[in-house]
Short mmCIF file of N, CA and C and ligand atoms in Angstrom, two decimals:
data_model
loop_
_atom_site.label_atom_id
_atom_site.label_comp_id
_atom_site.label_asym_id
_atom_site.label_seq_id
_atom_site.Cartn_x
_atom_site.Cartn_y
_atom_site.Cartn_z
N UNK A 28 0.86 -1.20 0.00
CA UNK A 28 0.00 0.00 0.00
C UNK A 28 0.89 1.25 0.00
N UNK A 29 0.60 2.16 -0.90
CA UNK A 29 1.36 3.41 -0.97
C UNK A 29 0.68 4.46 -0.09
N UNK A 30 1.39 4.83 0.98
CA UNK A 30 0.81 5.80 1.91
C UNK A 30 1.70 7.05 1.93
N UNK A 31 1.05 8.21 1.83
CA UNK A 31 1.79 9.47 1.85
C UNK A 31 1.27 10.35 2.96
N UNK A 32 2.16 11.17 3.53
CA UNK A 32 1.70 12.19 4.47
C UNK A 32 1.81 13.55 3.78
N UNK A 33 0.86 14.40 4.09
CA UNK A 33 0.87 15.77 3.58
C UNK A 33 0.85 16.69 4.81
N UNK A 34 2.02 17.19 5.20
CA UNK A 34 2.10 17.95 6.45
C UNK A 34 1.95 19.46 6.25
N UNK A 35 1.57 20.12 7.33
CA UNK A 35 1.50 21.58 7.26
C UNK A 35 0.90 22.15 8.53
N UNK A 36 0.84 23.46 8.57
CA UNK A 36 0.20 24.13 9.71
C UNK A 36 -1.31 24.22 9.47
N UNK A 37 -1.70 24.40 8.22
CA UNK A 37 -3.12 24.45 7.83
C UNK A 37 -3.89 25.40 8.75
N UNK A 38 -3.44 26.63 8.80
CA UNK A 38 -3.98 27.59 9.78
C UNK A 38 -4.64 28.78 9.09
N UNK A 39 -5.73 28.59 8.33
CA UNK A 39 -6.49 27.37 8.09
C UNK A 39 -6.15 26.74 6.74
N UNK A 40 -6.77 25.57 6.47
CA UNK A 40 -6.64 24.94 5.14
C UNK A 40 -7.19 25.89 4.07
N UNK A 41 -6.54 25.91 2.91
CA UNK A 41 -6.97 26.78 1.80
C UNK A 41 -7.39 25.91 0.61
N UNK A 42 -7.93 26.56 -0.41
CA UNK A 42 -8.26 25.84 -1.65
C UNK A 42 -7.02 25.25 -2.29
N UNK A 43 -5.88 25.91 -2.11
CA UNK A 43 -4.62 25.40 -2.66
C UNK A 43 -4.24 24.08 -1.99
N UNK A 44 -4.35 24.03 -0.65
CA UNK A 44 -4.07 22.78 0.07
C UNK A 44 -5.03 21.68 -0.39
N UNK A 45 -6.31 22.04 -0.47
CA UNK A 45 -7.32 21.02 -0.82
C UNK A 45 -7.06 20.45 -2.22
N UNK A 46 -6.64 21.31 -3.12
CA UNK A 46 -6.32 20.86 -4.48
C UNK A 46 -5.18 19.83 -4.47
N UNK A 47 -4.16 20.09 -3.66
CA UNK A 47 -3.04 19.15 -3.55
C UNK A 47 -3.54 17.82 -2.96
N UNK A 48 -4.37 17.92 -1.91
CA UNK A 48 -4.88 16.69 -1.26
C UNK A 48 -5.70 15.87 -2.26
N UNK A 49 -6.56 16.54 -3.02
CA UNK A 49 -7.40 15.82 -3.99
C UNK A 49 -6.55 15.12 -5.05
N UNK A 50 -5.54 15.84 -5.54
CA UNK A 50 -4.67 15.24 -6.58
C UNK A 50 -3.84 14.11 -6.01
N UNK A 51 -3.32 14.30 -4.79
CA UNK A 51 -2.49 13.24 -4.17
C UNK A 51 -3.32 12.01 -3.88
N UNK A 52 -4.60 12.21 -3.55
CA UNK A 52 -5.45 11.06 -3.19
C UNK A 52 -5.69 10.16 -4.41
N UNK A 53 -5.45 10.70 -5.61
CA UNK A 53 -5.61 9.88 -6.82
C UNK A 53 -4.34 9.09 -7.11
N UNK A 54 -3.23 9.52 -6.54
CA UNK A 54 -1.94 8.88 -6.82
C UNK A 54 -1.60 7.82 -5.77
N UNK A 55 -1.98 8.11 -4.51
CA UNK A 55 -1.62 7.22 -3.40
C UNK A 55 -2.84 6.44 -2.92
N UNK A 56 -2.56 5.27 -2.30
CA UNK A 56 -3.67 4.48 -1.75
C UNK A 56 -4.28 5.21 -0.55
N UNK A 57 -3.41 5.87 0.20
CA UNK A 57 -3.91 6.61 1.35
C UNK A 57 -3.08 7.88 1.54
N UNK A 58 -3.74 8.97 1.89
CA UNK A 58 -3.05 10.23 2.20
C UNK A 58 -3.42 10.62 3.63
N UNK A 59 -2.41 10.82 4.46
CA UNK A 59 -2.65 11.26 5.83
C UNK A 59 -2.23 12.72 5.93
N UNK A 60 -3.20 13.58 6.17
CA UNK A 60 -2.89 15.00 6.32
C UNK A 60 -2.41 15.20 7.77
N UNK A 61 -1.22 15.76 7.92
CA UNK A 61 -0.63 15.94 9.25
C UNK A 61 -0.62 17.40 9.65
N UNK A 62 -1.35 17.72 10.70
CA UNK A 62 -1.45 19.11 11.15
C UNK A 62 -0.45 19.33 12.28
N UNK A 63 0.46 20.25 12.08
CA UNK A 63 1.50 20.50 13.09
C UNK A 63 0.95 21.28 14.28
N UNK A 64 1.16 20.71 15.48
CA UNK A 64 0.89 21.48 16.70
C UNK A 64 2.24 21.98 17.19
N UNK A 65 2.50 23.25 16.91
CA UNK A 65 3.80 23.84 17.23
C UNK A 65 3.66 24.69 18.49
N UNK A 66 4.26 24.19 19.57
CA UNK A 66 4.08 24.88 20.86
C UNK A 66 4.71 26.27 20.88
N UNK A 67 5.64 26.51 19.96
CA UNK A 67 6.32 27.81 19.94
C UNK A 67 5.58 28.86 19.10
N UNK A 68 4.54 28.43 18.42
CA UNK A 68 3.80 29.37 17.57
C UNK A 68 2.39 29.51 18.07
N UNK A 69 1.83 30.69 17.95
CA UNK A 69 0.46 30.90 18.36
C UNK A 69 -0.41 30.86 17.10
N UNK A 70 -1.09 29.75 16.85
CA UNK A 70 -1.87 29.69 15.62
C UNK A 70 -3.16 30.51 15.73
N UNK A 71 -3.75 30.82 14.59
CA UNK A 71 -5.02 31.56 14.60
C UNK A 71 -6.16 30.62 15.00
N UNK A 72 -6.01 29.35 14.63
CA UNK A 72 -7.06 28.36 14.92
C UNK A 72 -6.43 27.22 15.73
N UNK A 73 -7.19 26.68 16.68
CA UNK A 73 -6.66 25.60 17.52
C UNK A 73 -6.39 24.37 16.64
N UNK A 74 -5.57 23.47 17.15
CA UNK A 74 -5.27 22.28 16.36
C UNK A 74 -6.55 21.47 16.13
N UNK A 75 -7.44 21.44 17.13
CA UNK A 75 -8.70 20.69 16.97
C UNK A 75 -9.53 21.29 15.84
N UNK A 76 -9.57 22.62 15.78
CA UNK A 76 -10.37 23.26 14.74
C UNK A 76 -9.73 23.07 13.36
N UNK A 77 -8.40 23.13 13.31
CA UNK A 77 -7.72 22.94 12.02
C UNK A 77 -7.95 21.53 11.49
N UNK A 78 -7.91 20.54 12.41
CA UNK A 78 -8.18 19.15 12.01
C UNK A 78 -9.63 19.02 11.56
N UNK A 79 -10.53 19.61 12.32
CA UNK A 79 -11.96 19.53 12.00
C UNK A 79 -12.25 20.15 10.62
N UNK A 80 -11.65 21.30 10.33
CA UNK A 80 -11.84 21.93 9.01
C UNK A 80 -11.42 20.95 7.90
N UNK A 81 -10.25 20.33 8.09
CA UNK A 81 -9.72 19.45 7.04
C UNK A 81 -10.61 18.22 6.89
N UNK A 82 -11.04 17.65 8.02
CA UNK A 82 -11.91 16.46 7.94
C UNK A 82 -13.19 16.79 7.19
N UNK A 83 -13.74 17.97 7.45
CA UNK A 83 -15.00 18.32 6.79
C UNK A 83 -14.83 18.56 5.30
N UNK A 84 -13.75 19.22 4.91
CA UNK A 84 -13.62 19.55 3.48
C UNK A 84 -13.04 18.38 2.66
N UNK A 85 -12.62 17.32 3.35
CA UNK A 85 -12.09 16.15 2.61
C UNK A 85 -13.01 14.94 2.76
N UNK A 86 -14.23 15.17 3.27
CA UNK A 86 -15.06 13.99 3.56
C UNK A 86 -15.49 13.24 2.29
N UNK A 87 -15.36 13.88 1.13
CA UNK A 87 -15.68 13.20 -0.13
C UNK A 87 -14.52 12.31 -0.60
N UNK A 88 -13.40 12.34 0.12
CA UNK A 88 -12.22 11.57 -0.30
C UNK A 88 -12.03 10.40 0.67
N UNK A 89 -12.39 9.20 0.21
CA UNK A 89 -12.40 8.02 1.10
C UNK A 89 -11.03 7.63 1.62
N UNK A 90 -10.00 7.94 0.86
CA UNK A 90 -8.65 7.48 1.26
C UNK A 90 -7.81 8.58 1.91
N UNK A 91 -8.49 9.60 2.44
CA UNK A 91 -7.77 10.69 3.11
C UNK A 91 -8.15 10.70 4.58
N UNK A 92 -7.16 10.72 5.46
CA UNK A 92 -7.45 10.92 6.87
C UNK A 92 -6.58 12.04 7.44
N UNK A 93 -6.99 12.56 8.58
CA UNK A 93 -6.30 13.71 9.16
C UNK A 93 -5.91 13.42 10.60
N UNK A 94 -4.73 13.86 10.97
CA UNK A 94 -4.24 13.65 12.33
C UNK A 94 -3.33 14.84 12.65
N UNK A 95 -3.02 15.05 13.92
CA UNK A 95 -2.07 16.11 14.24
C UNK A 95 -0.79 15.49 14.76
N UNK A 96 0.28 16.29 14.75
CA UNK A 96 1.55 15.81 15.31
C UNK A 96 2.29 16.97 15.93
N UNK A 97 3.21 16.64 16.88
CA UNK A 97 3.99 17.73 17.46
C UNK A 97 5.49 17.49 17.42
N UNK A 98 5.90 16.31 17.03
CA UNK A 98 7.33 16.02 16.99
C UNK A 98 7.88 16.18 15.58
N UNK A 99 8.79 15.29 15.25
CA UNK A 99 9.38 15.34 13.91
C UNK A 99 8.42 14.76 12.87
N UNK A 100 8.44 15.37 11.72
CA UNK A 100 7.59 14.90 10.63
C UNK A 100 7.92 13.45 10.24
N UNK A 101 9.21 13.12 10.20
CA UNK A 101 9.58 11.76 9.78
C UNK A 101 9.03 10.71 10.77
N UNK A 102 8.92 11.08 12.06
CA UNK A 102 8.35 10.15 13.04
C UNK A 102 6.84 9.98 12.81
N UNK A 103 6.21 11.09 12.49
CA UNK A 103 4.77 11.04 12.18
C UNK A 103 4.53 10.15 10.96
N UNK A 104 5.39 10.31 9.95
CA UNK A 104 5.27 9.50 8.73
C UNK A 104 5.42 8.01 9.08
N UNK A 105 6.41 7.71 9.90
CA UNK A 105 6.67 6.33 10.30
C UNK A 105 5.48 5.73 11.05
N UNK A 106 4.93 6.53 11.98
CA UNK A 106 3.76 6.05 12.75
C UNK A 106 2.61 5.66 11.84
N UNK A 107 2.52 6.35 10.71
CA UNK A 107 1.42 6.07 9.78
C UNK A 107 1.87 5.16 8.63
N UNK A 108 3.02 4.54 8.77
CA UNK A 108 3.57 3.63 7.74
C UNK A 108 3.67 4.31 6.37
N UNK A 109 3.96 5.60 6.39
CA UNK A 109 4.08 6.35 5.13
C UNK A 109 5.55 6.48 4.76
N UNK A 110 5.88 6.27 3.51
CA UNK A 110 7.27 6.51 3.11
C UNK A 110 7.38 7.61 2.06
N UNK A 111 6.33 8.40 1.95
CA UNK A 111 6.36 9.57 1.05
C UNK A 111 5.82 10.78 1.82
N UNK A 112 6.53 11.89 1.66
CA UNK A 112 6.07 13.18 2.20
C UNK A 112 5.70 14.04 0.99
N UNK A 113 4.51 14.54 0.98
CA UNK A 113 4.09 15.41 -0.13
C UNK A 113 4.20 16.86 0.29
N UNK A 114 4.78 17.66 -0.58
CA UNK A 114 4.85 19.10 -0.34
C UNK A 114 4.33 19.81 -1.60
N UNK A 115 3.62 20.88 -1.39
CA UNK A 115 3.16 21.68 -2.51
C UNK A 115 4.12 22.84 -2.74
N UNK A 116 4.37 23.15 -3.99
CA UNK A 116 5.21 24.31 -4.31
C UNK A 116 4.35 25.31 -5.06
N UNK A 117 4.38 26.55 -4.59
CA UNK A 117 3.61 27.60 -5.27
C UNK A 117 4.50 28.40 -6.19
N UNK A 118 5.55 28.97 -5.63
CA UNK A 118 6.44 29.81 -6.43
C UNK A 118 7.86 29.35 -6.15
N UNK A 119 8.78 29.95 -6.88
CA UNK A 119 10.19 29.61 -6.71
C UNK A 119 10.66 29.96 -5.30
N UNK A 120 9.97 30.90 -4.67
CA UNK A 120 10.32 31.29 -3.29
C UNK A 120 10.17 30.14 -2.30
N UNK A 121 9.21 29.25 -2.58
CA UNK A 121 9.01 28.11 -1.68
C UNK A 121 10.16 27.12 -1.78
N UNK A 122 10.86 27.15 -2.91
CA UNK A 122 11.75 26.05 -3.23
C UNK A 122 12.92 25.89 -2.28
N UNK A 123 13.61 26.98 -1.99
CA UNK A 123 14.86 26.86 -1.23
C UNK A 123 14.63 26.23 0.14
N UNK A 124 13.63 26.72 0.85
CA UNK A 124 13.32 26.20 2.18
C UNK A 124 12.88 24.74 2.08
N UNK A 125 12.04 24.46 1.11
CA UNK A 125 11.52 23.09 0.97
C UNK A 125 12.63 22.11 0.58
N UNK A 126 13.55 22.58 -0.22
CA UNK A 126 14.67 21.74 -0.65
C UNK A 126 15.53 21.37 0.56
N UNK A 127 15.81 22.38 1.39
CA UNK A 127 16.58 22.17 2.62
C UNK A 127 15.88 21.17 3.54
N UNK A 128 14.59 21.39 3.70
CA UNK A 128 13.78 20.53 4.58
C UNK A 128 13.76 19.09 4.04
N UNK A 129 13.66 18.96 2.73
CA UNK A 129 13.63 17.61 2.12
C UNK A 129 14.95 16.90 2.36
N UNK A 130 16.06 17.62 2.24
CA UNK A 130 17.38 17.00 2.45
C UNK A 130 17.54 16.60 3.92
N UNK A 131 17.07 17.47 4.81
CA UNK A 131 17.17 17.16 6.24
C UNK A 131 16.32 15.93 6.57
N UNK A 132 15.10 15.91 6.05
CA UNK A 132 14.23 14.76 6.33
C UNK A 132 14.80 13.46 5.74
N UNK A 133 15.47 13.59 4.61
CA UNK A 133 16.09 12.42 3.98
C UNK A 133 17.24 11.90 4.85
N UNK A 134 17.95 12.82 5.49
CA UNK A 134 19.03 12.42 6.40
C UNK A 134 18.45 11.72 7.63
N UNK A 135 17.31 12.22 8.10
CA UNK A 135 16.69 11.65 9.30
C UNK A 135 16.03 10.30 9.01
N UNK A 136 15.50 10.15 7.81
CA UNK A 136 14.81 8.90 7.44
C UNK A 136 15.10 8.61 5.97
N UNK A 137 16.11 7.78 5.74
CA UNK A 137 16.59 7.60 4.36
C UNK A 137 15.59 6.87 3.46
N UNK A 138 14.63 6.15 4.08
CA UNK A 138 13.65 5.42 3.26
C UNK A 138 12.41 6.27 2.96
N UNK A 139 12.42 7.51 3.36
CA UNK A 139 11.26 8.37 3.15
C UNK A 139 11.56 9.40 2.05
N UNK A 140 10.72 9.44 1.04
CA UNK A 140 10.94 10.35 -0.09
C UNK A 140 10.05 11.58 0.01
N UNK A 141 10.60 12.75 -0.25
CA UNK A 141 9.75 13.94 -0.37
C UNK A 141 9.39 14.12 -1.84
N UNK A 142 8.13 14.26 -2.11
CA UNK A 142 7.69 14.49 -3.49
C UNK A 142 6.96 15.83 -3.56
N UNK A 143 7.34 16.62 -4.55
CA UNK A 143 6.76 17.96 -4.69
C UNK A 143 5.67 17.96 -5.75
N UNK A 144 4.59 18.63 -5.43
CA UNK A 144 3.53 18.81 -6.42
C UNK A 144 3.38 20.31 -6.67
N UNK A 145 3.33 20.67 -7.94
CA UNK A 145 3.15 22.09 -8.26
C UNK A 145 1.70 22.47 -7.99
N UNK A 146 1.52 23.59 -7.39
CA UNK A 146 0.17 24.07 -7.14
C UNK A 146 -0.53 24.36 -8.47
N UNK A 147 -1.83 24.25 -8.44
CA UNK A 147 -2.64 24.66 -9.59
C UNK A 147 -2.45 26.18 -9.73
N UNK A 148 -2.19 26.65 -10.95
CA UNK A 148 -1.84 28.08 -11.11
C UNK A 148 -2.91 29.01 -10.55
N UNK A 149 -4.16 28.56 -10.57
CA UNK A 149 -5.21 29.47 -10.08
C UNK A 149 -5.15 29.66 -8.56
N UNK A 150 -4.38 28.80 -7.88
CA UNK A 150 -4.26 28.92 -6.42
C UNK A 150 -2.88 29.40 -5.97
N UNK A 151 -2.02 29.74 -6.91
CA UNK A 151 -0.62 29.97 -6.55
C UNK A 151 -0.43 31.19 -5.64
N UNK A 152 -1.40 32.07 -5.60
CA UNK A 152 -1.26 33.28 -4.77
C UNK A 152 -1.84 33.08 -3.36
N UNK A 153 -2.44 31.92 -3.13
CA UNK A 153 -3.15 31.73 -1.86
C UNK A 153 -2.23 31.15 -0.79
N UNK A 154 -2.30 31.74 0.41
CA UNK A 154 -1.61 31.17 1.56
C UNK A 154 -2.53 31.36 2.77
N UNK A 155 -2.27 30.58 3.82
CA UNK A 155 -3.09 30.73 5.03
C UNK A 155 -2.95 32.14 5.59
N UNK A 156 -1.73 32.72 5.50
CA UNK A 156 -1.59 34.07 6.06
C UNK A 156 -2.39 35.10 5.26
N UNK A 157 -2.49 34.89 3.93
CA UNK A 157 -3.34 35.79 3.12
C UNK A 157 -4.81 35.65 3.53
N UNK A 158 -5.22 34.41 3.79
CA UNK A 158 -6.60 34.17 4.21
C UNK A 158 -6.87 34.92 5.51
N UNK A 159 -5.93 34.79 6.46
CA UNK A 159 -6.12 35.45 7.75
C UNK A 159 -6.12 36.97 7.62
N UNK A 160 -5.24 37.47 6.75
CA UNK A 160 -5.18 38.92 6.55
C UNK A 160 -6.50 39.43 5.95
N UNK A 161 -6.94 38.75 4.91
CA UNK A 161 -8.18 39.16 4.24
C UNK A 161 -9.37 39.05 5.20
N UNK A 162 -9.40 37.97 5.97
CA UNK A 162 -10.49 37.77 6.93
C UNK A 162 -10.51 38.91 7.95
N UNK A 163 -9.31 39.36 8.35
CA UNK A 163 -9.20 40.47 9.30
C UNK A 163 -9.80 41.75 8.76
N UNK A 164 -9.75 41.92 7.42
CA UNK A 164 -10.35 43.09 6.77
C UNK A 164 -11.77 42.83 6.30
N UNK A 165 -12.32 41.72 6.74
CA UNK A 165 -13.70 41.32 6.39
C UNK A 165 -13.86 41.16 4.87
N UNK A 166 -12.79 40.73 4.19
CA UNK A 166 -12.85 40.54 2.74
C UNK A 166 -13.56 39.25 2.35
N UNK A 167 -13.84 39.13 1.06
CA UNK A 167 -14.54 37.95 0.55
C UNK A 167 -13.56 36.78 0.43
N UNK A 168 -13.86 35.69 1.15
CA UNK A 168 -12.93 34.55 1.20
C UNK A 168 -13.30 33.44 0.22
N UNK A 169 -14.35 33.66 -0.59
CA UNK A 169 -14.90 32.52 -1.33
C UNK A 169 -13.96 31.94 -2.39
N UNK A 170 -12.99 32.70 -2.87
CA UNK A 170 -12.04 32.13 -3.83
C UNK A 170 -10.86 31.45 -3.12
N UNK A 171 -10.75 31.66 -1.82
CA UNK A 171 -9.53 31.24 -1.12
C UNK A 171 -9.67 29.97 -0.29
N UNK A 172 -10.85 29.79 0.29
CA UNK A 172 -11.03 28.62 1.17
C UNK A 172 -12.33 27.90 0.82
N UNK A 173 -12.45 26.62 1.17
CA UNK A 173 -13.69 25.89 0.88
C UNK A 173 -14.89 26.54 1.57
N UNK A 174 -16.02 26.53 0.88
CA UNK A 174 -17.24 27.21 1.36
C UNK A 174 -17.65 26.76 2.77
N UNK A 175 -17.46 25.46 3.05
CA UNK A 175 -17.92 24.90 4.34
C UNK A 175 -17.31 25.57 5.56
N UNK A 176 -16.12 26.18 5.40
CA UNK A 176 -15.45 26.69 6.60
C UNK A 176 -15.40 28.23 6.66
N UNK A 177 -15.96 28.88 5.64
CA UNK A 177 -15.90 30.35 5.59
C UNK A 177 -16.54 30.99 6.83
N UNK A 178 -17.71 30.47 7.21
CA UNK A 178 -18.45 31.04 8.34
C UNK A 178 -17.61 31.05 9.61
N UNK A 179 -16.93 29.93 9.89
CA UNK A 179 -16.14 29.85 11.12
C UNK A 179 -14.88 30.72 11.07
N UNK A 180 -14.33 30.88 9.86
CA UNK A 180 -13.16 31.76 9.75
C UNK A 180 -13.61 33.21 10.03
N UNK A 181 -14.75 33.58 9.44
CA UNK A 181 -15.27 34.94 9.66
C UNK A 181 -15.59 35.17 11.13
N UNK A 182 -16.12 34.15 11.76
CA UNK A 182 -16.48 34.22 13.19
C UNK A 182 -15.24 34.55 14.04
N UNK A 183 -14.11 33.95 13.67
CA UNK A 183 -12.85 34.15 14.41
C UNK A 183 -12.41 35.62 14.36
N UNK A 184 -12.80 36.31 13.28
CA UNK A 184 -12.34 37.70 13.08
C UNK A 184 -13.42 38.74 13.37
N UNK A 185 -14.49 38.32 14.02
CA UNK A 185 -15.57 39.26 14.35
C UNK A 185 -15.12 40.29 15.37
O1 PNS B 4 2.43 24.75 6.54
P1 PNS B 4 3.85 24.93 7.02
O2 PNS B 4 3.90 25.77 8.27
O3 PNS B 4 4.75 25.44 5.93
O4 PNS B 4 4.37 23.45 7.40
C1 PNS B 4 5.67 23.25 7.91
C2 PNS B 4 5.86 21.79 8.37
C3 PNS B 4 4.78 21.38 9.38
C4 PNS B 4 5.80 20.88 7.19
C5 PNS B 4 7.28 21.73 9.02
O5 PNS B 4 7.41 22.77 9.95
C6 PNS B 4 7.54 20.42 9.75
O6 PNS B 4 7.70 19.39 9.14
N1 PNS B 4 7.58 20.48 11.10
C7 PNS B 4 7.79 19.32 11.96
C8 PNS B 4 9.16 19.32 12.62
C9 PNS B 4 10.19 18.71 11.71
O7 PNS B 4 10.15 17.54 11.39
N2 PNS B 4 11.14 19.56 11.22
C10 PNS B 4 12.18 19.15 10.30
C11 PNS B 4 13.40 18.67 11.02
S1 PNS B 4 14.06 19.83 12.23
#
């Protein structure tokens, strides 16, 4: 069975993330979305809410599950018997950091491969921080995040 993890902060999940998850779910037998609980960062949404958002917007995908983690990504991958890490690339700016991270993860777990997927061009400008910024200005989020979670994002910025 080919199992991949797709890690991130997902604070919150965007249409760009969802597009990667949908495409990856067609390539792998199972995709485990891994939500990072980073004790050193103050997220906009709790880890429970970030997981809940992802579970709701991926419920049409039978082979996708969501879990959170707080340690090393390679350990999370191992726990889920995954030997592939999926990362999305939006622009060339993402590349340097992701390349470094991929090499580090390869050193930590030599049997785990990082695979990059190019974002769909229509989502290349979207990031969770843009979503949060726009939400703070009460802007229209409908092109940026799945419809099911817009209400709760707006609620956070009331
Ligand atoms: O959505 P993000 O914030 O760009 O995701 C970053 C993430 C979660 C993929 C990255 O921070 C990560 O893998 N963190 C877990 C800790 C880890 O394994 N770091 C690499 C070795 S120090």
